[in-house]
Coordinates of C-alpha atoms in Angstrom, one line a residue:
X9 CA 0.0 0.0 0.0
X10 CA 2.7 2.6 -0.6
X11 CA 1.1 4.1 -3.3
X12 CA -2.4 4.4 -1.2
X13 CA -2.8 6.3 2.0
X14 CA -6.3 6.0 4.3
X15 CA -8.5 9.2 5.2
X16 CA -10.8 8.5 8.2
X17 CA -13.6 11.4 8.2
X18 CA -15.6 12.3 11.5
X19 CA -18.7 13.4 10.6
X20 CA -19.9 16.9 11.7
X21 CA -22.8 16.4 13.9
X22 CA -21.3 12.5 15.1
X23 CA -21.8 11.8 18.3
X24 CA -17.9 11.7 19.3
X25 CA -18.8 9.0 22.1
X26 CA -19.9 6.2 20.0
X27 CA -16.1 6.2 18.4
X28 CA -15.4 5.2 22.1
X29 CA -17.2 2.4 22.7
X30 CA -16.1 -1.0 22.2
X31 CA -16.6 -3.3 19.2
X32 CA -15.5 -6.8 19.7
X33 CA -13.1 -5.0 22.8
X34 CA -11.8 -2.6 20.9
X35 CA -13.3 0.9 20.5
X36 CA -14.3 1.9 17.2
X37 CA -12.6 4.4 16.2
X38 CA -9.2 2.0 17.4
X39 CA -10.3 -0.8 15.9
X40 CA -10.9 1.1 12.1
X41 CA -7.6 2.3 12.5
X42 CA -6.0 -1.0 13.3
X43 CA -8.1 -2.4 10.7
X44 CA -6.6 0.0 8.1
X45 CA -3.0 -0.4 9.2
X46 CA -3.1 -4.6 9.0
X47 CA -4.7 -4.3 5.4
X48 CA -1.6 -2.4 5.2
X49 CA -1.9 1.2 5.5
X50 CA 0.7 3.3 6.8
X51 CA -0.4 6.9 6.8
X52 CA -3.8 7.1 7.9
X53 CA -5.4 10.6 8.3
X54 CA -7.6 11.7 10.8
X55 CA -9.8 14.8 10.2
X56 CA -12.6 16.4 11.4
X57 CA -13.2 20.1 13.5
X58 CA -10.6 20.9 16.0
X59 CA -12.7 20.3 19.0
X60 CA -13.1 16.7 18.2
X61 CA -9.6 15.8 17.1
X62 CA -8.3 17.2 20.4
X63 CA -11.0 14.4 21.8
X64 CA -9.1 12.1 20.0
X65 CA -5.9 12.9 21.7
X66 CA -5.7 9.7 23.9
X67 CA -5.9 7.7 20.6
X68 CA -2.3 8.8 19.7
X69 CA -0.7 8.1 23.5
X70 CA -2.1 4.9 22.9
X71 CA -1.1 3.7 19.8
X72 CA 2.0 4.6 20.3
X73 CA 2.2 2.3 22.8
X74 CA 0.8 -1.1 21.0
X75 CA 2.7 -2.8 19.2
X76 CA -0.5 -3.7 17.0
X77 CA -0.2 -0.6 15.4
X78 CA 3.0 0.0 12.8
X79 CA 2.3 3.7 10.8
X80 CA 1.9 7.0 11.1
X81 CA -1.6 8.5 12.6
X82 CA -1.6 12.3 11.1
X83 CA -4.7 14.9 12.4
X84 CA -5.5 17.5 9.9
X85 CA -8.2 19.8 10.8
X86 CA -11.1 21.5 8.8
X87 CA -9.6 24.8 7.2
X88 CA -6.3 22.8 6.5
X89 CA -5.3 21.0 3.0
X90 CA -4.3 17.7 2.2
X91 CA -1.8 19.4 -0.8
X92 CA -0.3 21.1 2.4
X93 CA 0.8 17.3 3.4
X94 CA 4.4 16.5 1.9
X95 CA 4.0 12.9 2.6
X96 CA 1.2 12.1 1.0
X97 CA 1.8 13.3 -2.5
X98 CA 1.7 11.1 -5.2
X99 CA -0.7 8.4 -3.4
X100 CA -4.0 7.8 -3.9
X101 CA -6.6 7.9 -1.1
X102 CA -9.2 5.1 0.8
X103 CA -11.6 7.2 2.4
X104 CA -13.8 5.8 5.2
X105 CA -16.1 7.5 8.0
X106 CA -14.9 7.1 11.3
X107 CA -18.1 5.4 12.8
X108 CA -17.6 3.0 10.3
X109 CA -17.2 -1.5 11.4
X110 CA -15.6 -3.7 8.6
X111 CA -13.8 -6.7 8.2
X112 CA -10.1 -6.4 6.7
X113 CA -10.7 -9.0 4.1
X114 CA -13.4 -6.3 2.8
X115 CA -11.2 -3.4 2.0
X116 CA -8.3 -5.6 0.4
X117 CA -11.3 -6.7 -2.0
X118 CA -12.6 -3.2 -2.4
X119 CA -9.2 -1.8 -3.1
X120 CA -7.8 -4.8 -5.8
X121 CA -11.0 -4.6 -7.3
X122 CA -11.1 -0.8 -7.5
X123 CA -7.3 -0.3 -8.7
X124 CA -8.0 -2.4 -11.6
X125 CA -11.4 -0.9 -13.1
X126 CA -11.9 1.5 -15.9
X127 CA -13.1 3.5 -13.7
X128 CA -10.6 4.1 -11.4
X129 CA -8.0 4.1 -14.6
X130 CA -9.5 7.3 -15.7
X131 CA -9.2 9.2 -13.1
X132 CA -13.3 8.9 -11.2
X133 CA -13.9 7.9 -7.7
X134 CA -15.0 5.0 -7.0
X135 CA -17.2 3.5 -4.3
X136 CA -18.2 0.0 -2.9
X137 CA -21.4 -0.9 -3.9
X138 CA -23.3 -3.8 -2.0
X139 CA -25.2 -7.1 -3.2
X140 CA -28.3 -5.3 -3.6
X141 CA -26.2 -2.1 -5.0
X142 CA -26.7 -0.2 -1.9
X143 CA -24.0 2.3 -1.1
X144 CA -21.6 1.3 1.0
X145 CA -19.4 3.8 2.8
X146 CA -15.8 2.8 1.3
X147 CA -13.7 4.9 -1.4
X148 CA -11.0 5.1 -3.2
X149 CA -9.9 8.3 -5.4
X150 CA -7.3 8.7 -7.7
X151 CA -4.8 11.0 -8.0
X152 CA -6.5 13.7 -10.1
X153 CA -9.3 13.3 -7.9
X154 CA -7.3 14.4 -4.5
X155 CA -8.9 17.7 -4.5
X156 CA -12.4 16.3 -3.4
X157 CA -11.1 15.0 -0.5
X158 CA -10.2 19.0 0.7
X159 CA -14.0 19.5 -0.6
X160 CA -15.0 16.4 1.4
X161 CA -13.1 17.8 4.7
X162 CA -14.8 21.5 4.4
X163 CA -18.4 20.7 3.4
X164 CA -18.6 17.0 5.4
X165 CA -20.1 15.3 2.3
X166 CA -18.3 12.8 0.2
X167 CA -17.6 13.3 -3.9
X168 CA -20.9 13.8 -5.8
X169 CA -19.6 11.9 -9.0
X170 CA -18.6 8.6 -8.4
X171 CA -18.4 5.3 -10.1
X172 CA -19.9 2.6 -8.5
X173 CA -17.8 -0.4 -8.3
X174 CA -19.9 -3.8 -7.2
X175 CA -18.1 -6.0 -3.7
X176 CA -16.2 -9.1 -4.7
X177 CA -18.7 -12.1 -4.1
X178 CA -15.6 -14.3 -3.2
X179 CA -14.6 -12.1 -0.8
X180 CA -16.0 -11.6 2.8
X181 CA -18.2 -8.6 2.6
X182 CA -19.1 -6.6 5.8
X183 CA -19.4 -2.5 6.1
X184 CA -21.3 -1.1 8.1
X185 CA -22.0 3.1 9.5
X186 CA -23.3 3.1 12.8
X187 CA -25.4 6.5 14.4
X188 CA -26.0 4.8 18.1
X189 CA -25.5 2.2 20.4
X190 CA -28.2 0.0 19.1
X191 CA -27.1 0.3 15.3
X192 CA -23.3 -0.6 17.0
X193 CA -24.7 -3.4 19.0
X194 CA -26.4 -5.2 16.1
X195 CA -23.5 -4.1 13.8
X196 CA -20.8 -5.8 16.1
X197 CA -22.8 -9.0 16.4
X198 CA -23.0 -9.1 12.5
X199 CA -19.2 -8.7 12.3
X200 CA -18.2 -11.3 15.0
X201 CA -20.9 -13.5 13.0
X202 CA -18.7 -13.2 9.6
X203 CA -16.0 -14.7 10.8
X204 CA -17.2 -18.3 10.2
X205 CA -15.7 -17.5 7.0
X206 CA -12.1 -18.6 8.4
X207 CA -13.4 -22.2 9.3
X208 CA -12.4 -24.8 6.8
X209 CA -13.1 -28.1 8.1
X210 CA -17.1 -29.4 8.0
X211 CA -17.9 -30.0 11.9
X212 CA -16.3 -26.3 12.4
X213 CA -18.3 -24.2 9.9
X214 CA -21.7 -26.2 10.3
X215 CA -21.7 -27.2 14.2
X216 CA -18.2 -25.7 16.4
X217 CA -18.6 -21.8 14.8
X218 CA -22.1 -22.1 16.0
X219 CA -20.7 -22.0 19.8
X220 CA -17.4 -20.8 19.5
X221 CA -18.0 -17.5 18.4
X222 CA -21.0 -16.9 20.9
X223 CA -17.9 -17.6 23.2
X224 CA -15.5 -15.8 21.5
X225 CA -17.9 -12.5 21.3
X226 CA -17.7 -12.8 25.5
X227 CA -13.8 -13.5 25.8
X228 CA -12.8 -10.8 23.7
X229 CA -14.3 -8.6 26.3
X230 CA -12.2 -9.7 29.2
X231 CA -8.3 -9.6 29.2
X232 CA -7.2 -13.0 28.3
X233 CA -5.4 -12.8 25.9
X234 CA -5.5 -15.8 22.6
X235 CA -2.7 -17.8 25.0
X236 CA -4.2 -18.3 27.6
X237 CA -7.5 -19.3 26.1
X238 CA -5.3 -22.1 24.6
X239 CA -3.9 -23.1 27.5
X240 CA -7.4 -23.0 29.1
X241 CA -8.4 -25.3 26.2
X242 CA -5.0 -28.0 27.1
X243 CA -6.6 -27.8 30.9
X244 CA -10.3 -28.9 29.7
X245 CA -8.3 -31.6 27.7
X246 CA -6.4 -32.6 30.8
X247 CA -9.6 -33.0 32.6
X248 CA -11.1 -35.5 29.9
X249 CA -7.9 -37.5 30.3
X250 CA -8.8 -37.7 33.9
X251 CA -12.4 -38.5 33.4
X252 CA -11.4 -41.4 30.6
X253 CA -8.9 -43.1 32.7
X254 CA -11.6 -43.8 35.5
X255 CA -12.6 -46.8 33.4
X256 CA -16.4 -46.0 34.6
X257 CA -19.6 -44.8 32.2
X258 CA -19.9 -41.6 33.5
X259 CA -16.4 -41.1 33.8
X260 CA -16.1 -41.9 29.9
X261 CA -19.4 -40.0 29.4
X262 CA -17.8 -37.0 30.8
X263 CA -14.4 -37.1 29.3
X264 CA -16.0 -37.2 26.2
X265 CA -18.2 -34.3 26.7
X266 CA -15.2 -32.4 27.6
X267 CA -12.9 -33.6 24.7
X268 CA -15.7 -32.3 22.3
X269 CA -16.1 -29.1 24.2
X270 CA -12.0 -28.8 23.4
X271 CA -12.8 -28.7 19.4
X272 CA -15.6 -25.8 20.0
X273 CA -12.8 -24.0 22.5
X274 CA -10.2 -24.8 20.1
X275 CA -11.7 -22.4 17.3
X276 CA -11.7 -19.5 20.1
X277 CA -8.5 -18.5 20.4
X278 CA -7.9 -18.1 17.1
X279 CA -11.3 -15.6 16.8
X280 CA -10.0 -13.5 19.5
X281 CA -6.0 -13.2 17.8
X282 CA -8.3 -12.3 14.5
X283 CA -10.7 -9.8 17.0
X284 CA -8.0 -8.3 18.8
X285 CA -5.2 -8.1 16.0
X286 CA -3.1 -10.6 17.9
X287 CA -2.4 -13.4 15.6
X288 CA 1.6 -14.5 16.3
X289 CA 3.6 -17.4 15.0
X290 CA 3.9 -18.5 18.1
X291 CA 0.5 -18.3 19.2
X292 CA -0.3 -20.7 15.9
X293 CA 2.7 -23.3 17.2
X294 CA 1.9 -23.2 20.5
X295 CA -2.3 -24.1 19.6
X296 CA -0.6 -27.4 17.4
X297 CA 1.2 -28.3 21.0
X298 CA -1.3 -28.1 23.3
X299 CA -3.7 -29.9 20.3
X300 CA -1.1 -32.7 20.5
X301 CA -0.4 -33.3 23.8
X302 CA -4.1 -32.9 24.6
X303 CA -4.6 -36.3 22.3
X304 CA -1.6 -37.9 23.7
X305 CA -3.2 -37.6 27.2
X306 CA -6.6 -38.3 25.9
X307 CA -5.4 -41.6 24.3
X308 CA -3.8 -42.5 27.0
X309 CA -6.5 -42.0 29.5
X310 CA -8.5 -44.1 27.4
X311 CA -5.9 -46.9 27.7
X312 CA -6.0 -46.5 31.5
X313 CA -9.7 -46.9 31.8
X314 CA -9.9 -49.9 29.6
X315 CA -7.4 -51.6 31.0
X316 CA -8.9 -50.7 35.0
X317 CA -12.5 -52.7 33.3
X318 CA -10.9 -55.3 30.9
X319 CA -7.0 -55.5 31.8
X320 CA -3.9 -54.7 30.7
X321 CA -3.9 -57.0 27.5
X322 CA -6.8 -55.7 26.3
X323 CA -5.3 -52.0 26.9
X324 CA -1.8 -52.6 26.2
X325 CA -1.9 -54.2 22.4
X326 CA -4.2 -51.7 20.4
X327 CA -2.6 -49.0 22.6
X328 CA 1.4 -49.7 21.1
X329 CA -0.5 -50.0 17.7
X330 CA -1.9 -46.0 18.4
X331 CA 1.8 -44.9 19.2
X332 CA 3.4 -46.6 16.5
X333 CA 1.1 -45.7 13.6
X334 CA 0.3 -42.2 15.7
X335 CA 4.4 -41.7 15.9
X336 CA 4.4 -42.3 12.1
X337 CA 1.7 -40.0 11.1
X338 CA 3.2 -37.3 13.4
X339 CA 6.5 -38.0 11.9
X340 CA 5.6 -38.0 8.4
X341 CA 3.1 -35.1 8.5
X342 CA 5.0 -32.4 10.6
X343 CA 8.8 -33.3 10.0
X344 CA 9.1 -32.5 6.3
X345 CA 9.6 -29.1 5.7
X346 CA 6.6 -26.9 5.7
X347 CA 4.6 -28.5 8.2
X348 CA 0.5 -29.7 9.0
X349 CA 1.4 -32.1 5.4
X350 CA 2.6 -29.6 3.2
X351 CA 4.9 -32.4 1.6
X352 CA 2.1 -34.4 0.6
X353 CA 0.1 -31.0 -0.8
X354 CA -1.1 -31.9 -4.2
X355 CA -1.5 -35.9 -3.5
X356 CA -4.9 -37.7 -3.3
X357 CA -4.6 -37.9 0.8
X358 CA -4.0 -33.9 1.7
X359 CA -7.8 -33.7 1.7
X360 CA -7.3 -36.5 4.9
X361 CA -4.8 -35.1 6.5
X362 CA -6.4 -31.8 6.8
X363 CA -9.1 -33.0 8.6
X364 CA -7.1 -35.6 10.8
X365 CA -5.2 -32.0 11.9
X366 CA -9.0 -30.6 12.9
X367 CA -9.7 -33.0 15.8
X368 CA -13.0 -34.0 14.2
X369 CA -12.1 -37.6 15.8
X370 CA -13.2 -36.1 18.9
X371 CA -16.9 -36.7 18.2
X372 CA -16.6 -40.4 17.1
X373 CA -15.0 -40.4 20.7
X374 CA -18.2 -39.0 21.9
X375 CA -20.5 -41.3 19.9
X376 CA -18.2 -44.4 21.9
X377 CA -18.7 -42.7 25.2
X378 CA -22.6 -42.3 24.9
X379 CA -22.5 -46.5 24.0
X380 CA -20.2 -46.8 27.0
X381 CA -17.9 -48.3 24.4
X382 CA -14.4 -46.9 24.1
X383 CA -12.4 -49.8 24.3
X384 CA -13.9 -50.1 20.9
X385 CA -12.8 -46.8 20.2
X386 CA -9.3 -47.4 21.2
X387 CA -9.0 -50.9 18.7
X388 CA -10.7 -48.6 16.1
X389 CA -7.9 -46.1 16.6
X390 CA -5.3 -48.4 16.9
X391 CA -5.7 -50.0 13.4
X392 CA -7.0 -46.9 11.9
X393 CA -3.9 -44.7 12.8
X394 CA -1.6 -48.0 11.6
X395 CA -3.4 -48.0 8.1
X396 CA -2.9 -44.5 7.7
X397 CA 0.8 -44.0 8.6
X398 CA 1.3 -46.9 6.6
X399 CA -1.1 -45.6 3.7
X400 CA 1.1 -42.3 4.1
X401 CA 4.5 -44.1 4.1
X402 CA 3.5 -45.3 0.7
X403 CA 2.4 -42.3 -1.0
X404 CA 5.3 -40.5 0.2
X405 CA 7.6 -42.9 -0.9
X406 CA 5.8 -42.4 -4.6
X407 CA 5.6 -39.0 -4.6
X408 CA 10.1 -39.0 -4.0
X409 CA 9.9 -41.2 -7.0
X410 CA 8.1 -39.2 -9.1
X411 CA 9.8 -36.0 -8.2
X412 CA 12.8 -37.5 -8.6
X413 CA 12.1 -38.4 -12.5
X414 CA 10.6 -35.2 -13.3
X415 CA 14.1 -33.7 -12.1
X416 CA 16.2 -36.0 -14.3
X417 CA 14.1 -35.2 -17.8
X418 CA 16.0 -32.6 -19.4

């Protein structure tokens, strides 16, 4: 984006309040700005009358303290110029109202789609138009069109002559203007609600998200950050260890209840990292851990309550065949480069191991529970996870072949 530059607009007779209160725990005003700066914006102008840019002096102490935030935040107020701004010659301009909730995803769209339209190659503005072709309130101007936006800051009322330019429909669309706290509430439950669009696996888009982000839109208003909640989530898993390895119905019963309640909890953290701008490498590495040692201590709880009800050879023998075809998969899956089966990307089993990654197992262990039969569970896993390393193994070893012939052909 450093050929673009953002320009937020607070509108004359806004209600300077609103751009206070908080929107999935972050006020709105904060979180536009934020929004703007991870599509990648790194001069974003503020403007509006003097009075309320000097009540938008804490926003600057603050983001100059959080390390979400990486750009420049530059106030100009009415009666001033952009061409009076040195840096931002020679960019073009996203203009948004400052009361304004929308989804990052939605203004990459917007701006790709914009950049390469006729209209925006000669030289109109252009604005986001909606499913139904309702105005929505995102722009983009060229160049030749900066003037409007000094027009824009003295009169409060966008361009008059503007292209419309239709939203992406394989994009995540959400954009919303909000005048009060009940247009803000219903606007910030529609915006947690369109983030289902990140879940890729089945039982997370059409049963966990249905949960999870009803939780999620509660812990992003408390101060745990998306960390903890994944090392709340390796606690519950603990606890369903605990409750397997009593070898009892209820104890199975519950353990399984709470090893499905870890795939709904599971999808949490990640929501709030997206809410709160706080994704993290290590936040994504240390989620795989605590998935993995959560199984490990699942699996073996199960082996412990088996073996209390049928004995130790009954426990034991499809037990070594989970860690020896678990050890493979693990091995095979996470060690090549890339990780999560990148190796095998492009092969007829990705598809598999994709949803072996999402824990969707979890709720064949809580159709064995409700039957009070997991020691079938555990032969089941025991062959299955042997099959697949083995079914892995194979594949692998054809995919080095081929890729090793398609390097020797000239």
């Amino acid at each position: 984006m450093n050929n673009c530059f953002a320009a937020i607009f607070i509108p004359p007779s806004f209600d300077l309040s609103l751009l206070d209160k908080k929107v999935a725990g972050i006020p709105l005003l904060k979180r536009l700005i934020l929004t703007l700066n991870r599509v990648g914006f790194e001069h974003i102008v503020l403007f509006g009358s003097k009075k309320k840019l000097e009540d938008c002096d804490h926003l600057n102490k603050e983001l100059a303290t959080d390390h979400r935030f990486k750009g420049d935040l530059i106030r100009l107020e009415e009666g001033h110029y952009f061409s009076q701004l040195e840096i931002l010659k020679d960019k073009h301009c996203l203009a948004i109202n400052a009361n304004t909730i929308v989804l990052k995803e939605t203004i990459s769209s917007f701006f790709q789609t914009s950049q390469a339209s006729e209209s925006f190659k000669t030289n109109h503005v252009v604005q986001m138009a909606g499913e139904r072709h309702e105005r929505l309130p995102l722009f983009l101007l060229p160049l030749e069109c900066l003037s409007a936006l000094d027009s824009w800051n003295q009169s409060g009322n966008p361009p008059v002559n503007i292209s419309l330019i239709p939203a992406d429909s394989d994009a995540p669309i959400f954009v919303s203007s909000v005048q009060n706290r009940s247009e803000l509430k219903q606007a910030e439950r529609t915006f947690i609600a369109k983030h289902r669009f990140h879940y890729s696996q089945l039982m997370d888009i059409w049963f966990n998200s249905f949960f999870a982000l009803r939780i999620s839109s509660l812990l992003v208003k408390t101060p745990f950050t998306p960390n903890q909640i994944t090392l709340a989530g390796l606690l519950i898993g603990l606890l369903a260890s605990y409750g397997f390895a009593q070898g009892n119905y209820w104890g199975g019963l519950i353990g399984s209840l709470l090893l499905a309640f870890t795939a709904v909890w599971d999808c949490c953290d990640g929501d709030v990292a997206r809410l709160k701008f706080m994704e993290s490498d290590f936040g994504e590495k240390l989620d795989t851990a605590c998935d993995n040692v959560i199984n490990v201590f699942v699996f073996t709880g199960i082996m412990l309550g088996v073996a209390k009800v049928d004995g130790w050879n009954q426990a034991l023998l499809p037990f070594a065949m989970l860690c020896l075809g678990g050890g493979g998969i693990f091995i095979l899956i996470y060690f090549p480069k890339g990780g999560k089966g990148a190796f095998f990307k492009g092969t007829s089993i990705y598809s598999a191991i994709q949803l072996l990654a999402s824990r969707n197992f979890v709720y064949i262990v809580l159709l064995f529970g409700i039957v009070g039969e997991l020691d079938w569970f555990l032969w089941f896993a025991g062959f299955g996870s042997l099959l697949f390393a083995l079914e892995l193994f194979r594949i692998r070893l054809k995919t080095l072949a081929l890729r090793k012939t398609q390097q020797e052909l000239p």
